[in-house]
Short mmCIF file of C-alpha atoms and ligand atoms in Angstrom, two decimals:
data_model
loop_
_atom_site.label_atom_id
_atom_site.label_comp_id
_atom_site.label_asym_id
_atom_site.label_seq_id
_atom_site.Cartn_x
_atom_site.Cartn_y
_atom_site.Cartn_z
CA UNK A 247 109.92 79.24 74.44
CA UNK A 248 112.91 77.47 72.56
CA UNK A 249 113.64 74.21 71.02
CA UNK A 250 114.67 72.91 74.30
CA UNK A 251 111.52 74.05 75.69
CA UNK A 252 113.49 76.28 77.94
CA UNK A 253 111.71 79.74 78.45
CA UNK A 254 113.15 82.86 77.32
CA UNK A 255 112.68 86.51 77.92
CA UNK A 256 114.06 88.57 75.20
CA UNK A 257 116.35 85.86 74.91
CA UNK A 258 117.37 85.91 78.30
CA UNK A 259 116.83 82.56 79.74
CA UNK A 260 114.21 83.51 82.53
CA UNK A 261 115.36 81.40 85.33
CA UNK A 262 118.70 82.77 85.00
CA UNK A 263 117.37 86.06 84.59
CA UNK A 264 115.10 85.48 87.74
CA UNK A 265 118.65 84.85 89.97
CA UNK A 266 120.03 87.93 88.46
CA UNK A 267 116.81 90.02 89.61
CA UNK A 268 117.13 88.68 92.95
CA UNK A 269 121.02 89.86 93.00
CA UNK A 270 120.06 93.62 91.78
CA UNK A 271 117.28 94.09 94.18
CA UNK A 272 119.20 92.87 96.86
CA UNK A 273 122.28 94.87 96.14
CA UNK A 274 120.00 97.87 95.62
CA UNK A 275 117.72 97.31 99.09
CA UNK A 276 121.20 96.54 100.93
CA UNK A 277 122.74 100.01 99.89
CA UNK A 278 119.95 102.12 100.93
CA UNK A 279 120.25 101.22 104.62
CA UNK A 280 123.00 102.89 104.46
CA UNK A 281 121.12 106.44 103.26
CA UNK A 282 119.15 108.33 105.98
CA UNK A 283 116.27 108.95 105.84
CA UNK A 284 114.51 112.07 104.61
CA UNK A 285 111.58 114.10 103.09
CA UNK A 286 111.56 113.46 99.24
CA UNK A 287 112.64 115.71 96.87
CA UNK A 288 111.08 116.24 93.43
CA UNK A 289 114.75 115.19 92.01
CA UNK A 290 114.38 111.55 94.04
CA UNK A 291 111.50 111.19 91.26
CA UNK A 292 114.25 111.27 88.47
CA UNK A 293 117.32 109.22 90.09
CA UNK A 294 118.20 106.21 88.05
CA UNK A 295 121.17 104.03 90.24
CA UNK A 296 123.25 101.67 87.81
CA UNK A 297 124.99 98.90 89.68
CA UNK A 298 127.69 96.54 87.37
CA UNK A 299 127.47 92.92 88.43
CA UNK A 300 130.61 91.23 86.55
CA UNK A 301 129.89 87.68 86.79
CA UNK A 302 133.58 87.45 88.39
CA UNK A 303 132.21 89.82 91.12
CA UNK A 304 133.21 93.13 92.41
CA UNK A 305 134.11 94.90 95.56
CA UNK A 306 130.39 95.72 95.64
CA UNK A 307 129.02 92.92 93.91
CA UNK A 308 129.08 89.06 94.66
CA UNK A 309 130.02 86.27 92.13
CA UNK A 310 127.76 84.84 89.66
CA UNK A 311 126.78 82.24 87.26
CA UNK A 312 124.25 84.31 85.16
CA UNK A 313 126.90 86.30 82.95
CA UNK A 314 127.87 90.06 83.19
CA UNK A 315 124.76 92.01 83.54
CA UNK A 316 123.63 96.10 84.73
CA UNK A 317 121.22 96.92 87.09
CA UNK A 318 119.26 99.95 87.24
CA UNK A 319 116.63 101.39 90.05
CA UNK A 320 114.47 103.95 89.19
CA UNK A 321 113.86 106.24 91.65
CA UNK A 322 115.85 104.65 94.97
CA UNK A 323 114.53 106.94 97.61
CA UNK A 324 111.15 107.80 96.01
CA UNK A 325 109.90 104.04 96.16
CA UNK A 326 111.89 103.54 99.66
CA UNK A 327 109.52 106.00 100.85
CA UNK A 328 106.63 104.47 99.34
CA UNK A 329 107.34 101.08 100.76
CA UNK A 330 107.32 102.53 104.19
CA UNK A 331 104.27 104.45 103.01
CA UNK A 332 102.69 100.67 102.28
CA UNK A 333 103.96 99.41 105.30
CA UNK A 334 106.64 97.41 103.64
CA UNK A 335 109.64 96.67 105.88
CA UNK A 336 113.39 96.89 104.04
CA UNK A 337 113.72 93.28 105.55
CA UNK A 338 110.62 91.38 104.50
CA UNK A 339 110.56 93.26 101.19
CA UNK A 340 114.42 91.33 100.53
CA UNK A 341 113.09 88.92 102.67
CA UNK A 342 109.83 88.07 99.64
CA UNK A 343 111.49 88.65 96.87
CA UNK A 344 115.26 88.11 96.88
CA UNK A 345 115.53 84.81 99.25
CA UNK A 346 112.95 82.66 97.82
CA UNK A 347 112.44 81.43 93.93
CA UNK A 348 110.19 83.33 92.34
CA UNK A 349 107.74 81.79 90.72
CA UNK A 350 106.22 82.35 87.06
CA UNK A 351 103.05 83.12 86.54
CA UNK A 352 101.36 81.71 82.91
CA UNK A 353 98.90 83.98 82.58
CA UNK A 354 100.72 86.58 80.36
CA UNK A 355 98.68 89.54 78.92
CA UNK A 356 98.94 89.98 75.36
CA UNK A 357 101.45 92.26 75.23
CA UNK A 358 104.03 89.42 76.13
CA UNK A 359 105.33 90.65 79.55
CA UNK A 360 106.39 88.30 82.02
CA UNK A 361 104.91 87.97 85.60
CA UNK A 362 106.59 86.21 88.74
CA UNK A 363 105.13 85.98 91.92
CA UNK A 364 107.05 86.05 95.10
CA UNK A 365 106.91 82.97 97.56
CA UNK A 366 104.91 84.35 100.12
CA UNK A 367 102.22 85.64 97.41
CA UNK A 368 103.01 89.34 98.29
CA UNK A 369 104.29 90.76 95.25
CA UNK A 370 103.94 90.29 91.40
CA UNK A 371 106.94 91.56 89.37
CA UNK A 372 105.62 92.29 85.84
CA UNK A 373 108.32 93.00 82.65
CA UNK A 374 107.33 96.59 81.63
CA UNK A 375 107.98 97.96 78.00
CA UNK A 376 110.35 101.21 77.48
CA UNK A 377 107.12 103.15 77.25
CA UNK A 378 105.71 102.16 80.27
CA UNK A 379 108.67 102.43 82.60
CA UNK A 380 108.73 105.99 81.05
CA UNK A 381 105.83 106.70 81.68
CA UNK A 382 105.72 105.31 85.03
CA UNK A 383 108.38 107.88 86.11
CA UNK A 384 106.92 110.88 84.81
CA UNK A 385 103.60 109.92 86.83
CA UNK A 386 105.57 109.14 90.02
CA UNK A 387 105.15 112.21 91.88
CA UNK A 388 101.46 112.69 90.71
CA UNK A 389 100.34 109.47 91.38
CA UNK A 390 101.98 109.27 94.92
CA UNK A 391 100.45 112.87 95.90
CA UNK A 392 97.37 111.22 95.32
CA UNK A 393 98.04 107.74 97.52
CA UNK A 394 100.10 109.67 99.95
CA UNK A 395 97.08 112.08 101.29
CA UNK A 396 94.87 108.65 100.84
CA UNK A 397 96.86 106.81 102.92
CA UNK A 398 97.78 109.81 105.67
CA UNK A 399 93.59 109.93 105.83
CA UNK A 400 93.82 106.55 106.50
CA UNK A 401 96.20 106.36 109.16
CA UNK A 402 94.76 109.00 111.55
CA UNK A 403 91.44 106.41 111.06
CA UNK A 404 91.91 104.38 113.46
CA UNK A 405 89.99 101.70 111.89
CA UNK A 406 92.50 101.66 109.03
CA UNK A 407 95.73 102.62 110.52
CA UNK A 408 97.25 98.89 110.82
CA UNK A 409 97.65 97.97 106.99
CA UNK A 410 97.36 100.20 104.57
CA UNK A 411 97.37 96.94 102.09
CA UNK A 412 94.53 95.41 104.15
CA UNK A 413 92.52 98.73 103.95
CA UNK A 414 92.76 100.49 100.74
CA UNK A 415 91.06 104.22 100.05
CA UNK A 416 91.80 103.18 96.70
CA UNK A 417 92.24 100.01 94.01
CA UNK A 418 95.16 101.68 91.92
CA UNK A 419 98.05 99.35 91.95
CA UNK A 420 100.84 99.81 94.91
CA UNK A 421 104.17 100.20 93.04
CA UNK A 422 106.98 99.05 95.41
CA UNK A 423 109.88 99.19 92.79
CA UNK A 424 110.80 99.88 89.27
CA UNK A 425 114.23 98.33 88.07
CA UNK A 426 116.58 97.21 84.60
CA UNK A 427 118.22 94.49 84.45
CA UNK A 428 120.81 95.32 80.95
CA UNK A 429 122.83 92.69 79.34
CA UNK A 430 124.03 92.48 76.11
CA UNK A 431 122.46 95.48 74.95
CA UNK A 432 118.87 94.18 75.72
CA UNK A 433 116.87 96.09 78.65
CA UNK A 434 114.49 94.53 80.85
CA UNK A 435 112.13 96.24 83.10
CA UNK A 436 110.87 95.11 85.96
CA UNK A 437 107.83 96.87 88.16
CA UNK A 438 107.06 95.16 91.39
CA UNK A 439 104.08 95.42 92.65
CA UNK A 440 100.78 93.98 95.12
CA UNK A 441 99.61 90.76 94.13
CA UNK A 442 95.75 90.61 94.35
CA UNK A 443 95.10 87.16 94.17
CA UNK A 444 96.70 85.28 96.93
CA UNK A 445 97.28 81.84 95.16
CA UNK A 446 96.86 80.34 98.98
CA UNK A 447 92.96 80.93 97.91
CA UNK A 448 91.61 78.88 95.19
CA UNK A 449 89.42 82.05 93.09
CA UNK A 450 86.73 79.90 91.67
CA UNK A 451 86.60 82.70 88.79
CA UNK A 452 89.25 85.33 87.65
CA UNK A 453 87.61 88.47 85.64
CA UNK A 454 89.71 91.11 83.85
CA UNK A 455 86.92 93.45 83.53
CA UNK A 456 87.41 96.79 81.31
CA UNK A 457 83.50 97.50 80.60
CA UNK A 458 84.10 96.95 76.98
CA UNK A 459 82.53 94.28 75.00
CA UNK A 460 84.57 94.34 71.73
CA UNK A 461 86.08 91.15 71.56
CA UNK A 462 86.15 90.89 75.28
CA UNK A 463 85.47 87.24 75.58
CA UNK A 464 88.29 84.89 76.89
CA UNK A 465 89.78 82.78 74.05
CA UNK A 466 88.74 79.12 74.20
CA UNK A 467 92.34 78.27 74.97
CA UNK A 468 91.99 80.64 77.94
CA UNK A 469 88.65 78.92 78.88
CA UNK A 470 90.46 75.62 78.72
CA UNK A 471 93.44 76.36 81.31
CA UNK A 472 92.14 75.57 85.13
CA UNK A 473 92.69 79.15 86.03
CA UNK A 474 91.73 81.02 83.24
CA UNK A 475 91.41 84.82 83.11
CA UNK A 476 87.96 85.42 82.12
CA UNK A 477 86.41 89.12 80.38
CA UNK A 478 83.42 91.51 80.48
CA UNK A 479 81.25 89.20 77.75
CA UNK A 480 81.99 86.00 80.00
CA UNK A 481 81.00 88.16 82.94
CA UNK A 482 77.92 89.21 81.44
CA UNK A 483 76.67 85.36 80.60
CA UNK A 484 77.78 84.26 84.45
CA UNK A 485 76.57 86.53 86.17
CA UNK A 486 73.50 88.38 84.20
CA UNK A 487 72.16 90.20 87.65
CA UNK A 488 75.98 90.98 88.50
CA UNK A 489 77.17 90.18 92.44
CA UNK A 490 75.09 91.54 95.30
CA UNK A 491 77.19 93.68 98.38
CA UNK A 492 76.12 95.31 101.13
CA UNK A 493 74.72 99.13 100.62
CA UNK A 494 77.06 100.41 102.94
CA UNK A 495 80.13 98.16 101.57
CA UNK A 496 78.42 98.82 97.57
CA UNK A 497 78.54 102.71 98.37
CA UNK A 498 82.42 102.83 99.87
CA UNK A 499 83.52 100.53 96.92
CA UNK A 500 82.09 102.49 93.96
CA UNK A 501 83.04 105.67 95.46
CA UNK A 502 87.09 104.55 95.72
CA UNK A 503 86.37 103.76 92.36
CA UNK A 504 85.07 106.76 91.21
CA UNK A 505 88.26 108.50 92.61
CA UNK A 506 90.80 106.35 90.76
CA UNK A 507 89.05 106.65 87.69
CA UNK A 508 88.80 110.48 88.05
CA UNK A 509 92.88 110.42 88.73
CA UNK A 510 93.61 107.95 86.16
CA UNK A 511 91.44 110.27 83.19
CA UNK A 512 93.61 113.50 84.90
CA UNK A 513 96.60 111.24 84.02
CA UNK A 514 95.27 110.44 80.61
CA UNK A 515 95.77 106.79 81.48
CA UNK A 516 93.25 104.11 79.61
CA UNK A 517 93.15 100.41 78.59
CA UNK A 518 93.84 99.59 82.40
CA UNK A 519 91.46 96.60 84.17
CA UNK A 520 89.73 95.69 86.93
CA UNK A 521 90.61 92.54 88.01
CA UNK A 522 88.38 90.86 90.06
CA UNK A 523 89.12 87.51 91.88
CA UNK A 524 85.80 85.27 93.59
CA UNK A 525 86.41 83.07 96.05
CA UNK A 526 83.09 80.88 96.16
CA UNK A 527 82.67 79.74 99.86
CA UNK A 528 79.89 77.57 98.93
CA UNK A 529 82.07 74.78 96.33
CA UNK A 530 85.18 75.75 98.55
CA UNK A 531 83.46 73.39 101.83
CA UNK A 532 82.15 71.31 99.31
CA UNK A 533 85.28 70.75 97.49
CA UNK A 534 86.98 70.96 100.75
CA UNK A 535 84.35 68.35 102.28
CA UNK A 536 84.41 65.93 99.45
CA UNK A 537 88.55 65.91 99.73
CA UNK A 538 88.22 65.79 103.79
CA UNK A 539 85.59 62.23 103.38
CA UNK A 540 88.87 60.65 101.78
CA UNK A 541 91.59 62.27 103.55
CA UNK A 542 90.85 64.01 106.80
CA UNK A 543 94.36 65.42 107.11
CA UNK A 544 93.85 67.51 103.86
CA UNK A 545 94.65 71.18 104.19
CA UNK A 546 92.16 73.93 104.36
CA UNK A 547 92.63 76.30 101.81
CA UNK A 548 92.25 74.69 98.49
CA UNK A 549 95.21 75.68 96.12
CA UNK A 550 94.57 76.12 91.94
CA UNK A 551 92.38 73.78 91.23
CA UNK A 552 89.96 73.31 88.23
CA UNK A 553 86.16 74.57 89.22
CA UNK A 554 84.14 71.74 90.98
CA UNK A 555 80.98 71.51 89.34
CA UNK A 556 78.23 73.55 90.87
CA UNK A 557 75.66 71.13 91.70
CA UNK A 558 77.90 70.06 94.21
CA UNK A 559 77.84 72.99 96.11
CA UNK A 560 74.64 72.23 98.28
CA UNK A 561 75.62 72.84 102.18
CA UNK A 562 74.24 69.91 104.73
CA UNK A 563 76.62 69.44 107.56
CA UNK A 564 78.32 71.76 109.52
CA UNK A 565 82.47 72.17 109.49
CA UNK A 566 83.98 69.52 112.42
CA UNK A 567 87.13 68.65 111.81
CA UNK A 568 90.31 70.74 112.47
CA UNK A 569 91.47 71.53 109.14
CA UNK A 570 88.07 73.51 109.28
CA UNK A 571 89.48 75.80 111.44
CA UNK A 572 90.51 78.35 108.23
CA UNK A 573 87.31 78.25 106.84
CA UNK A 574 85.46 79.01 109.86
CA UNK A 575 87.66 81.92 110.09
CA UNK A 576 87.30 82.67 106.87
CA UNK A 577 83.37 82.73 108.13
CA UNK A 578 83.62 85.27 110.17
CA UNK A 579 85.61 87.83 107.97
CA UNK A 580 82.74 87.30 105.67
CA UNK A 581 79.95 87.94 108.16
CA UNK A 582 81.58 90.84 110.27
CA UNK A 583 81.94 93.40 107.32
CA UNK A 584 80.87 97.26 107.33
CA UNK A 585 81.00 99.90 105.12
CA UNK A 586 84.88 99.98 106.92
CA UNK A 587 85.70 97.34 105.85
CA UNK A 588 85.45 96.76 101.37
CA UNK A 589 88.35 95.05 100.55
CA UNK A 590 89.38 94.65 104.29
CA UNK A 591 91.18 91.60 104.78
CA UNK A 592 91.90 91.56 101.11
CA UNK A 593 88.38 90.53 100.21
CA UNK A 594 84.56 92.04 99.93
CA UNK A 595 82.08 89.81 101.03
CA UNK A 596 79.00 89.64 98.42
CA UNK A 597 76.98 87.19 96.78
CA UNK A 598 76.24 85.76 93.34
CA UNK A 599 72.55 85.45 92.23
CA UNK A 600 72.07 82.12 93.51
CA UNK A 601 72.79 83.07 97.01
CA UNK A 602 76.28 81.95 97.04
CA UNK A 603 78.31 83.25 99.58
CA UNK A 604 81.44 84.92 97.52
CA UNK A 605 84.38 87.00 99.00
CA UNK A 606 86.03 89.50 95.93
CA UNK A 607 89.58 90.02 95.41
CA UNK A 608 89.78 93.15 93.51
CA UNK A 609 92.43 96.27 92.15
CA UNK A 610 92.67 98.32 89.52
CA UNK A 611 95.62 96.66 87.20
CA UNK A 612 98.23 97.73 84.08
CA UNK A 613 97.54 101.55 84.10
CA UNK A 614 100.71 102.36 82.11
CA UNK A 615 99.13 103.18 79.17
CA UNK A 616 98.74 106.47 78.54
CA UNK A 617 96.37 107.95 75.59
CA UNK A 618 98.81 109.12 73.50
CA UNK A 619 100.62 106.08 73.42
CA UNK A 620 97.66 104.43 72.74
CA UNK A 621 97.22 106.21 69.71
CA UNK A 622 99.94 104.46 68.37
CA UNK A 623 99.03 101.00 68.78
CA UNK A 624 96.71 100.16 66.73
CA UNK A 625 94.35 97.44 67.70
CA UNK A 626 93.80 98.49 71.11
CA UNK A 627 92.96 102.15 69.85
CA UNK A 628 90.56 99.97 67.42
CA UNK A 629 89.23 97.89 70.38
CA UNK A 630 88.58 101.48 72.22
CA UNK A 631 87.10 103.18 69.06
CA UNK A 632 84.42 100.20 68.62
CA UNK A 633 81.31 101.40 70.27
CA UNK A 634 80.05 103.43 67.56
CA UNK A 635 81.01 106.52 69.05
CA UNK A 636 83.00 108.90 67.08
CA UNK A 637 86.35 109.11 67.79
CA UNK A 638 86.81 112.52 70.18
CA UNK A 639 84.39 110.92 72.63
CA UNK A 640 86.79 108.07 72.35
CA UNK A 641 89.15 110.02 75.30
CA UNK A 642 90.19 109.01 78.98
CA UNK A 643 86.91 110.25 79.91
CA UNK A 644 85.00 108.69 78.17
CA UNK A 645 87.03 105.22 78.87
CA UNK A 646 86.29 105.95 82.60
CA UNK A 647 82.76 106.97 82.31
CA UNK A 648 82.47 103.56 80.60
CA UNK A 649 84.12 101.39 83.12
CA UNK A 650 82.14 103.36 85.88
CA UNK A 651 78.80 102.51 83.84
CA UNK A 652 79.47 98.93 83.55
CA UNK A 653 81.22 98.14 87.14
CA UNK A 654 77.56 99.89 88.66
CA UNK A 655 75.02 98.61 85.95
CA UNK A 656 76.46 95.60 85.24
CA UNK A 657 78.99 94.38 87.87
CA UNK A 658 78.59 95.11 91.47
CA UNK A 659 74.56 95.65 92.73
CA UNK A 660 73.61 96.72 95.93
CA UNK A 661 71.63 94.71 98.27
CA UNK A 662 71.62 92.51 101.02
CA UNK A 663 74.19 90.64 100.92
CA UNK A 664 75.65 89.29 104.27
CA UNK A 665 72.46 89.13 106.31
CA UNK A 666 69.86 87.48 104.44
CA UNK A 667 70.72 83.75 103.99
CA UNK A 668 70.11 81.62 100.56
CA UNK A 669 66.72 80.35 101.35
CA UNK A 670 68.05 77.26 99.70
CA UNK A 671 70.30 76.28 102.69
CA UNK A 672 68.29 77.53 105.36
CA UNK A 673 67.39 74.47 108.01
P1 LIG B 85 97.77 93.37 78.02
O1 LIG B 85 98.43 94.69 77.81
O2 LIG B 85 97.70 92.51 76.84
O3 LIG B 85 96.45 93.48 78.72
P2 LIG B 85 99.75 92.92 80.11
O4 LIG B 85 100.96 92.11 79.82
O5 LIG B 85 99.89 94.40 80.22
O6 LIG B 85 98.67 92.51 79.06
P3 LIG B 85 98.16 92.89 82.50
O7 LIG B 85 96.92 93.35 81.84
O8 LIG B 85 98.85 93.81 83.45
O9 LIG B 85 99.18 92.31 81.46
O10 LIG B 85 97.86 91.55 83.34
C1 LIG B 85 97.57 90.34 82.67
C2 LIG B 85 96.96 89.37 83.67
O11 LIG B 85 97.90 89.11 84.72
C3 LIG B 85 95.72 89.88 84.37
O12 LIG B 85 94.54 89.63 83.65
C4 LIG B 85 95.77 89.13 85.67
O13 LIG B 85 95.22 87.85 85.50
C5 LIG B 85 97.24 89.01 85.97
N1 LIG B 85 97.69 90.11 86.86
C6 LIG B 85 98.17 91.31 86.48
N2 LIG B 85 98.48 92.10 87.53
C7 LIG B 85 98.16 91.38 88.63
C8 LIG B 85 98.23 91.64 90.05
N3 LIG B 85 98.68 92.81 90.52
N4 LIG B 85 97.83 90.66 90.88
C9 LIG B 85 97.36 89.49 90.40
N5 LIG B 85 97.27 89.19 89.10
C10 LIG B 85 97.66 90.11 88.21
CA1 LIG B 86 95.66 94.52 80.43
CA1 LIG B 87 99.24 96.25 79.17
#
């Protein structure tokens, strides 16, 4: 942030880099149509397109305001193929993220990358470093082996075929594009990707979990913001006997799980997250009902709003009016889940310990790190070293095996959840 308060990227004023984004991915979408297509080759894995945009425009390249800039895509025909892997149509992808502003997201990691969100909630862009990007390419054709057979078993499932988005065989992130925007020497890298947490649905709490508890508590400056990112030690105090899903939903959940932990130690990836998102369906129709006594024409999905308090979450009355309608639906996703269905619709149905009705929002997030970066930077390799182990335990394995242990001891219990009803609303 400058003087002006205007914000700043590497220098690059992000607005205006935002616009020039928006140019490079459409450019580089546009000329694709153009290229049959075709089986990939290992080689499509390496490819790196570089497109000049003169701000005077070219014969390629339309007229801009934003100043001479470069634009690189990684790997054209290698994510084309994984976009129509994902279901992602050429048109609506350009359609998401090059028609619409995007919008910035102020919830920055640490590290200082950038995030914008598309419009229609879709996609997250996220600034990569050098590192990353590298690394990204080297595990392209690895990491889309393994999604690839997941998602061919789940398209001759029936069940699954119709989105593989809306029915993921696993929680790694879906990487849809990996780009540079160069100007003035400086390089920015941008990795579009899913969003998991629709901002159309207010998540009552936000966790980025890693099963760590050195210094994994959200800063009180975090804690103040009305959508703060919370961690593992906040988790712990909120929700001491973790959240309750069905056996059959509990069992398919910690098994896709399982897998993308075992591919992400073969890939000797660590530091990454899970981030989990809880919708509260108990304060949302109270929040919602409280709003609807003053203003019956409110809509029905609340938008980011600070956390009602939770006393006011007792249920009474049944939903009436029309701008119920959503929630009902939203109802019925909750109470027709099966072992199908975790992370159907986008959300798992579960429950907190007092009965609360809950729908999860989860993926696996930022798994560009790989260990021997790591190694270099020092205060996450610190953070990862604190348990008291000694340091060649201190491995991708035993990073997974930890996550594993706390997302099943600590996070997500098996139980009841969907049938039996919170005794304290029962009429
Ligand atoms: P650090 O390396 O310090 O952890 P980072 O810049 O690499 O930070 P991430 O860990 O990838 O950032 O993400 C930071 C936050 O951004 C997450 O805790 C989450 O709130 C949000 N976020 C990241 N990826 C997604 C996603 N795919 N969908 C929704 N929110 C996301
Ligand atoms: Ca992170
Ligand atoms: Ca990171």
């Amino acid at each position: 942030i400058d003087e002006q308060g205007g914000v700043s990227y590497k220098k690059v004023p992000t607005n205006a880099l935002m616009s020039a984004i928006q140019l490079g991915i459409a450019n580089s979408i546009g000329s694709l149509a153009s290229k049959p297509t075709r089986d990939l080759l290992l080689q499509d894995f390496e490819t790196i397109e570089s497109v000049v945009f003169p701000a005077a425009g070219s014969a390629t390249t339309p007229s801009h305001s934003f100043g001479d800039f470069r634009f690189r895509t990684y790997a054209p025909i290698a994510f084309r193929y994984f976009r129509d892997l994902f279901h992602i149509k050429p048109a609506d992808f350009l359609r998401s993220i090059c028609t619409e502003p995007l919008r910035e997201l102020s919830n920055a990691g640490a590290s200082g990358s950038i995030f914008y969100v598309s419009q229609d909630d879709q996609f997250i862009i996220k600034t990569v470093q050098h590192k990353e990007a590298e690394f990204l390419q080297k595990l392209l054709p690895g990491y889309y082996m393994h999604t690839h057979n997941r998602s061919e078993w789940a398209a001759q499932n029936d069940a699954f075929s119709q989105n593989l988005n809306q029915n993921p065989r696993t929680l790694l992130p879906k990487f849809f594009g990996l780009f540079c925007y160069q100007s003035l020497g400086k390089n920015i890298r941008l990795l579009v990707m899913n969003n998991l947490l629709p901002q159309a649905i207010q998540m009552h709490e936000k966790y980025d979990l890693k099963g760590s508890t050195y210094k994994r508590m959200a800063s009180k400056q975090e804690r103040a913001k009305s959508y703060p990112t919370l961690k593992d030690l906040d988790f712990l105090e909120n929700h001491q006997d973790g959240i309750t899903i069905d056996p059959s939903a509990h069992e398919a959940l910690i098994g896709v799980l399982r897998r993308d932990c075992l591919v992400m130690q073969s890939f000797k990836i660590m530091d990454y997250s899970l981030l989990v998102g809880i919708h509260n369906l108990e304060l949302a129709a109270s929040n919602r009902r409280t709003r609807i006594e003053s203003d019956p024409e409110e809509p029905a999905f609340d938008t980011q709003q600070p956390c009602s308090s939770r006393d006011a979450a007792d249920q009474s009355s049944q939903p009436t009016t029309r701008s119920h309608k959503a929630l009902r639906e939203k109802f019925s996703v909750w109470e027709s889940v099966d072992a199908n269905d975790v992370a159907s619709h986008g959300g798992v149905p579960a429950r907190n310990s007092n009965g609360d009705r809950l729908i999860l929002y989860l993926g696996i997030i930022d798994i560009l790190q790989n260990y021997r970066l790591l190694k270099k930077m020092e205060h996450t390799w610190k953070s990862i070293l604190h348990d008291g182990s000694t340091i060649s335990v201190h491995n991708p394995e035993f990073y997974s095996k930890r996550f594993m242990d706390f997302m099943t001891e600590h996070v997500f219990k098996k139980g009841a959840a969907l049938k039996q009803s919170p005794s304290r609303r029962r009429t």
